[in-house]
Coordinates of C-alpha atoms and ligand atoms in Angstrom, one line a residue:
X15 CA 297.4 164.8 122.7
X16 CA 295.9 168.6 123.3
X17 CA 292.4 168.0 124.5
X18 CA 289.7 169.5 122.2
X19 CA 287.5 171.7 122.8
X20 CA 284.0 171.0 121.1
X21 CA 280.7 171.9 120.3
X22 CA 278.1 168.9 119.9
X23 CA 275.5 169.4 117.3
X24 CA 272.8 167.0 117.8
X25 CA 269.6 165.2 117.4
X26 CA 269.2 162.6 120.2
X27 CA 268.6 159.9 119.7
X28 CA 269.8 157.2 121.3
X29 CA 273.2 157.0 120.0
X30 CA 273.9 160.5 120.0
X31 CA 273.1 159.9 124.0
X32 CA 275.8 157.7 124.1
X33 CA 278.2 159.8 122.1
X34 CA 277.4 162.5 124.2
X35 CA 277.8 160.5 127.5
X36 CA 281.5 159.4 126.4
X37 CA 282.3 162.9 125.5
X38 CA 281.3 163.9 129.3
X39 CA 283.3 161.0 130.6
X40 CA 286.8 161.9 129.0
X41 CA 287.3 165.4 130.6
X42 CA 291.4 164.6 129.8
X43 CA 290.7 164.5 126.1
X44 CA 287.4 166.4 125.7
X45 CA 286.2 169.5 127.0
X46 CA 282.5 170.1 125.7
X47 CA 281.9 174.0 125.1
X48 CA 278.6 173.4 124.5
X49 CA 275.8 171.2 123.0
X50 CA 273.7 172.9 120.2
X51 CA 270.4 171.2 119.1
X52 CA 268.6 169.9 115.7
X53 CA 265.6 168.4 114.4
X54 CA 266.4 165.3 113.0
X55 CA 265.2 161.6 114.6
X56 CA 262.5 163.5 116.4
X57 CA 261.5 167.5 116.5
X58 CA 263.1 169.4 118.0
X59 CA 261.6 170.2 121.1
X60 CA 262.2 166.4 121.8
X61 CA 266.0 166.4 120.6
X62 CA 266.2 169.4 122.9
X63 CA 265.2 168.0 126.0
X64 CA 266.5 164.4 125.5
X65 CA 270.5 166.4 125.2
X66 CA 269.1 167.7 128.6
X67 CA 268.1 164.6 129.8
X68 CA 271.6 163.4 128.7
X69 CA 273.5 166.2 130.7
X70 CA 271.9 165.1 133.9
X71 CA 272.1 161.8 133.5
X72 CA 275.5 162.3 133.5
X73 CA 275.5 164.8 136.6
X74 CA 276.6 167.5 133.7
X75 CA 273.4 170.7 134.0
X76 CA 275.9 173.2 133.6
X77 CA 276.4 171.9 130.4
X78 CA 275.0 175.1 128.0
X79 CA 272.2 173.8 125.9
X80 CA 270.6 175.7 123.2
X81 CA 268.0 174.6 120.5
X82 CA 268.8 175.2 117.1
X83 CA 267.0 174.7 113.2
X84 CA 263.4 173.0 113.7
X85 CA 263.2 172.4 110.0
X86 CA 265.8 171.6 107.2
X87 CA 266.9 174.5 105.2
X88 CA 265.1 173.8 102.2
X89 CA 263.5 170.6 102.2
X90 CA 260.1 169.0 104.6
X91 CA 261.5 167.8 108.1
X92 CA 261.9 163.7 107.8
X93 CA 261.8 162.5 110.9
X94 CA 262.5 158.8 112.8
X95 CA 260.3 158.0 115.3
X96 CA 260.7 154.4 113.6
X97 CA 263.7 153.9 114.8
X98 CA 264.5 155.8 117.9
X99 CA 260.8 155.7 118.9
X100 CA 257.9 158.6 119.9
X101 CA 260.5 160.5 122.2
X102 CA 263.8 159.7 120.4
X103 CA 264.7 158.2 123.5
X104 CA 262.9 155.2 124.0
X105 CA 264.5 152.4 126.2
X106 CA 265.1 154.1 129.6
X107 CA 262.5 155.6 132.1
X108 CA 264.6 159.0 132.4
X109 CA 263.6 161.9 134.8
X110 CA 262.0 165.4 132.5
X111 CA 265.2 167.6 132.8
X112 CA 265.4 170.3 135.9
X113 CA 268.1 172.0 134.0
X114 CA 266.8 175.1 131.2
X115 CA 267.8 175.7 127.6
X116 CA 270.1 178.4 127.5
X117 CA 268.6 181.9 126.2
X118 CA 269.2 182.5 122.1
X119 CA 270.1 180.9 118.9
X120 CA 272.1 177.7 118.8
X121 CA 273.4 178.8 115.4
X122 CA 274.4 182.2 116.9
X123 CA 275.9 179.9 120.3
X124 CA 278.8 178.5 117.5
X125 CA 278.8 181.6 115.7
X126 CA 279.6 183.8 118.7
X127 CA 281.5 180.9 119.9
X128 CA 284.1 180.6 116.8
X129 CA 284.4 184.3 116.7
X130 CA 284.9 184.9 120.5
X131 CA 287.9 181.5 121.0
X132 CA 291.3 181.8 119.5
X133 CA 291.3 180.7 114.9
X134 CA 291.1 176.5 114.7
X135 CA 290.4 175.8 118.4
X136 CA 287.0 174.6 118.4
X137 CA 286.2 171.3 116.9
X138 CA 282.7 171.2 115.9
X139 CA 281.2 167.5 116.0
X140 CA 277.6 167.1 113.9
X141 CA 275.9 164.1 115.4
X142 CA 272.6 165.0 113.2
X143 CA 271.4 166.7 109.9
X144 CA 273.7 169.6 109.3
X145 CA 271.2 172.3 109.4
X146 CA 272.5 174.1 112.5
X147 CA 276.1 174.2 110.8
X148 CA 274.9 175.7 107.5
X149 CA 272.8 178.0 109.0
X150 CA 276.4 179.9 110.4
X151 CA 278.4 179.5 107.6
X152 CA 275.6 181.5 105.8
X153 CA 274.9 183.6 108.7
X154 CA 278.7 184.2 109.2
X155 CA 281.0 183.2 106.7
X156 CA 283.9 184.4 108.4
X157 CA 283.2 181.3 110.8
X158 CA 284.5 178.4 108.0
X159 CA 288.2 179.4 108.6
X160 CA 288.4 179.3 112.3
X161 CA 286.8 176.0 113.2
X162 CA 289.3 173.2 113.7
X163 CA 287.8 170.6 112.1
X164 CA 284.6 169.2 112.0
X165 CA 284.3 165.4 113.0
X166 CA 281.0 163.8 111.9
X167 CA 278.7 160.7 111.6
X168 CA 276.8 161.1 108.2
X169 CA 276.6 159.6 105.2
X170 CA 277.9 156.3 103.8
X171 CA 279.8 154.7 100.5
X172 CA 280.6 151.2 100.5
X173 CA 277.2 150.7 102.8
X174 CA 274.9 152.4 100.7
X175 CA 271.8 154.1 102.5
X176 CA 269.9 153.7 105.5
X177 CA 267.0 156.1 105.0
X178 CA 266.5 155.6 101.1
X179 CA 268.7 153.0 99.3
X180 CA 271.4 155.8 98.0
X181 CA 271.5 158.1 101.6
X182 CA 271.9 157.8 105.0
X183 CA 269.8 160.1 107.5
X184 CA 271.2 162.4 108.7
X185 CA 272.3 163.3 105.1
X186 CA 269.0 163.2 103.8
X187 CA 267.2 165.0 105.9
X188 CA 269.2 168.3 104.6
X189 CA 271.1 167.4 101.4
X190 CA 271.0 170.8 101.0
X191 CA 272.9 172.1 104.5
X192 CA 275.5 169.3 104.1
X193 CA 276.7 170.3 100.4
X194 CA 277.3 173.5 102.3
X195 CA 279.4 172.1 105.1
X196 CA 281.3 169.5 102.3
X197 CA 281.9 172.6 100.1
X198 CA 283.4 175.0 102.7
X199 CA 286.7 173.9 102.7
X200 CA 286.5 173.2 106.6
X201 CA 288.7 169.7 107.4
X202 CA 286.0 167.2 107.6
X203 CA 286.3 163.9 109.1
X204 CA 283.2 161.2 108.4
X205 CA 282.4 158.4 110.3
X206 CA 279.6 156.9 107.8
X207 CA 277.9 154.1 107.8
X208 CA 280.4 151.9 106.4
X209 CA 282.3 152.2 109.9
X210 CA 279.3 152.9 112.3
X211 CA 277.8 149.7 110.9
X212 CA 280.8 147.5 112.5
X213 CA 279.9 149.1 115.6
X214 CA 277.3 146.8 116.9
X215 CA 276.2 146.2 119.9
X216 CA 276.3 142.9 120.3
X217 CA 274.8 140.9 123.7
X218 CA 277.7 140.6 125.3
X219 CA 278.4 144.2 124.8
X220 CA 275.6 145.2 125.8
X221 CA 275.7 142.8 129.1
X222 CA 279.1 144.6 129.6
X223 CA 277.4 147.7 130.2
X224 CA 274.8 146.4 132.9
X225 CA 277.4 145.0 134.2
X226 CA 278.2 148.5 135.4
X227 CA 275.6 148.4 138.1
X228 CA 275.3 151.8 137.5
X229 CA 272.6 154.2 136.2
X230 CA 274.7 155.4 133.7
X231 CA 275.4 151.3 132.3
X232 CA 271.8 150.4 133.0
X233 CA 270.5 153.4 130.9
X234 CA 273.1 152.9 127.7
X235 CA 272.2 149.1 127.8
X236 CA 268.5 150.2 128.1
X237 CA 268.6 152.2 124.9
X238 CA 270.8 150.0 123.0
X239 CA 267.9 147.3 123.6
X240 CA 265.5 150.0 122.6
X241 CA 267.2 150.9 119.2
X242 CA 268.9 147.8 118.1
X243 CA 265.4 146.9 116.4
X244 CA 265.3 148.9 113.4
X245 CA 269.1 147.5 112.6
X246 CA 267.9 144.0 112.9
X247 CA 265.1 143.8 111.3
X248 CA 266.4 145.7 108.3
X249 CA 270.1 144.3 107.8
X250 CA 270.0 141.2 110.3
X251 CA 272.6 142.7 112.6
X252 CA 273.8 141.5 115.8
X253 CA 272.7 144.8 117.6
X254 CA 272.6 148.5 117.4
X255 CA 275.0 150.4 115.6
X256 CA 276.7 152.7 118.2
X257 CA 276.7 155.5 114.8
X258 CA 277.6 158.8 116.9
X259 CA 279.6 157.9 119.3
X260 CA 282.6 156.9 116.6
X261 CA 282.7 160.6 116.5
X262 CA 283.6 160.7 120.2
X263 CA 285.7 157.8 120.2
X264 CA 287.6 159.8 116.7
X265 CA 288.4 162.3 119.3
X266 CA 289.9 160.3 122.5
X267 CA 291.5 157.9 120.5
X268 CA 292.0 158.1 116.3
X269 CA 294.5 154.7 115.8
X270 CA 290.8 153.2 116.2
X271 CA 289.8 154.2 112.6
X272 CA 291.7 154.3 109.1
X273 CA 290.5 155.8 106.0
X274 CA 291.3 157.6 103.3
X275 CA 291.2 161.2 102.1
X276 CA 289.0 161.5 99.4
X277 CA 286.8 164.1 97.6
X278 CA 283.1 164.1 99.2
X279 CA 279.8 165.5 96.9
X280 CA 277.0 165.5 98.2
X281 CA 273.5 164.7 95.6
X282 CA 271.4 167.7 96.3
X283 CA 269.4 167.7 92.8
X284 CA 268.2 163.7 91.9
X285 CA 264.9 162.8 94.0
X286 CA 266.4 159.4 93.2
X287 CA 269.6 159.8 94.9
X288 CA 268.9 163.2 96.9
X289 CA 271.5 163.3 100.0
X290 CA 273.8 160.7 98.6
X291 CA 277.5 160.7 99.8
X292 CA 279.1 160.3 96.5
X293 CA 283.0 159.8 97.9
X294 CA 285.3 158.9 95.4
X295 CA 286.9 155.8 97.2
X296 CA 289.3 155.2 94.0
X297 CA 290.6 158.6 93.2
X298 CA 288.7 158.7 89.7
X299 CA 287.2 161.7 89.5
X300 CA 289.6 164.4 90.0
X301 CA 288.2 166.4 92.5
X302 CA 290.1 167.7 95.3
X303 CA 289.8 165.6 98.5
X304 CA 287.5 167.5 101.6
X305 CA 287.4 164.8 104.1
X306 CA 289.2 162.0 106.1
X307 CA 286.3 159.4 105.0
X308 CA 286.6 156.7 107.6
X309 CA 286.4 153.1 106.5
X310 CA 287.2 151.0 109.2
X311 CA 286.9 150.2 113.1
X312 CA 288.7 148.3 115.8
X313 CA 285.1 147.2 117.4
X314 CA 286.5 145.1 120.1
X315 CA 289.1 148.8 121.3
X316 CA 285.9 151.0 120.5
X317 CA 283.8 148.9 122.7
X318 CA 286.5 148.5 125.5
X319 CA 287.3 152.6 125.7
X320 CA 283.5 152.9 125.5
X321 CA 282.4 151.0 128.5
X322 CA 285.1 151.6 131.0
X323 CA 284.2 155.6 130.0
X324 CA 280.5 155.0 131.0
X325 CA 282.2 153.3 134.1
X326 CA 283.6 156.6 135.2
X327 CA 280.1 158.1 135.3
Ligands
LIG411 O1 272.0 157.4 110.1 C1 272.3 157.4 111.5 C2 272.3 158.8 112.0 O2 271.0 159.3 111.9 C3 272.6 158.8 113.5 O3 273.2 160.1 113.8 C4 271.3 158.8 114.2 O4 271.3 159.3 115.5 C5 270.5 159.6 113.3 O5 270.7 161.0 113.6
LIG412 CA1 272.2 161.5 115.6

């Protein structure tokens, strides 16, 4: 398979962390061009120095980092603390990062960068609100037909919401930016919540990764601890739900996931249903298809690639 070259967008977050981590750990499948920061679980001065943290953590500062949108493009910032905690990466007792943000724009950083590599080599993989994303296809619409494909963890069907009952976060928090990105023909590949949410972490998953012995193990199994909280209280689940690193695990090794192709709207007008994933499952509607919609997981392969990847950290 020809590795892909990627750009993260991201709001860490302890799962992005983890997605992130895996993506560092599979230089044969993945080569990361770049990580670009949003607000989204916390500001983001705090999303921007947790993907830092994240880079050295896994021995990776020449990793470019650049901050991105602090604010939705049209709507108040939602933020959650609640479930990530205060610095969006509670669970671990991680070192500040030594390593800067790169100078500029991160929305100029994929603009430049789509423009500069050869047409469809760059994948670009969303792990938060789609702010950043938006923000260059308006900047520079010339972008939309040279990006690969973007591979995503937003929004959900079958699962409903986890943020209001209709819409899942990072959805929510900028209805508006992700009508953009489901509008602009791009190929689009969604891992929602009704595959994240088979993605638990369940005890002896997360014993697997301390089992690692290794900073690397100690610190996923550390934030998995930290974050599995909101998921059980809310839904009863057996642990955290490893959300953004399906997006990751899409790219190393598909056969884990099946879905369907199917037409993806995004609610950007009802207060009631504002950043629902409307995806027509059944065909019904008519309109054209714009995304592989994931609907299933092997847990027990996604969890076995997973933690022999944070063993090679
Ligand atoms: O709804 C889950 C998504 O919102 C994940 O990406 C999590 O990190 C938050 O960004
Ligand atoms: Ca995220």
């Amino acid at each position: 398979m020809e590795k892909r070259k990627i750009i993260i967008d991201t709001d860490p977050g302890q799962d992005d962390a983890v997605a992130i981590l895996l993506a560092l750990a599979s230089p044969e499948e993945i080569e990361v061009i770049g990580i670009t920061c949003v607000a989204g679980n916390v500001p983001l001065a705090l999303t921007s120095k947790n993907a830092r943290i994240v880079c050295e953590l896994a021995g990776r500062p020449d990793v470019p980092v650049y901050a991105g949108c602090d604010k939705p493009l049209g709507r108040k910032l939602v933020t959650a603390e609640h479930v990530h905690g205060e610095t969006g990466l509670n669970g671990p007792v991680l070192p500040d990062p030594v390593m800067p943000l790169r100078d500029g724009h991160a929305v100029d950083f994929i603009i430049d960068t789509l423009r500069r590599a050869p047409a469809q080599t760059i994948t670009l993989c969303p792990l938060g609100p789609l702010t950043n994303i938006a923000k260059a296809l308006k900047k520079a619409p010339d972008i939309a037909e040279r990006v690969q494909e973007i591979v995503l963890m937003g929004g959900a069907y079958f699962e409903v919401g986890n943020i209001t009952p209709a819409a899942e976060f990072n959805i929510y928090v900028d209805p508006q930016a992700a009508d953009i990105v489901f509008r602009s023909g791009i190929p689009i590949v969604v891992m929602s919540l009704d595959v994240t949410h088979k993605a638990l972490v369940t005890p002896a998953r997360n014993a697997a990764f301390r089992a690692l012995g290794t900073p690397v193990g100690t610190a996923v199994a550390q934030m998995t601890d930290f974050f599995e909280r909101f998921d059980k209280e809310k839904y009863g689940s057996e642990g955290a739900p490893l959300h953004d690193p399906c997006v990751t695990a899409y790219l190393i090794d598909p056969a884990l996931f099946s879905g369907r192709h199917v037409n993806v709207t995004v609610e950007t007008q009802s207060e009631l249903t504002m950043g629902m994933t409307v995806a027509d499952w059944w065909g019904v509607t008519g309109r054209p298809p714009n995304a592989f919609f994931a609907g299933d997981i092997d847990a027990d392969g996604f969890f076995a690639l997973l933690t022999e990847r944070m063993g090679r950290l």
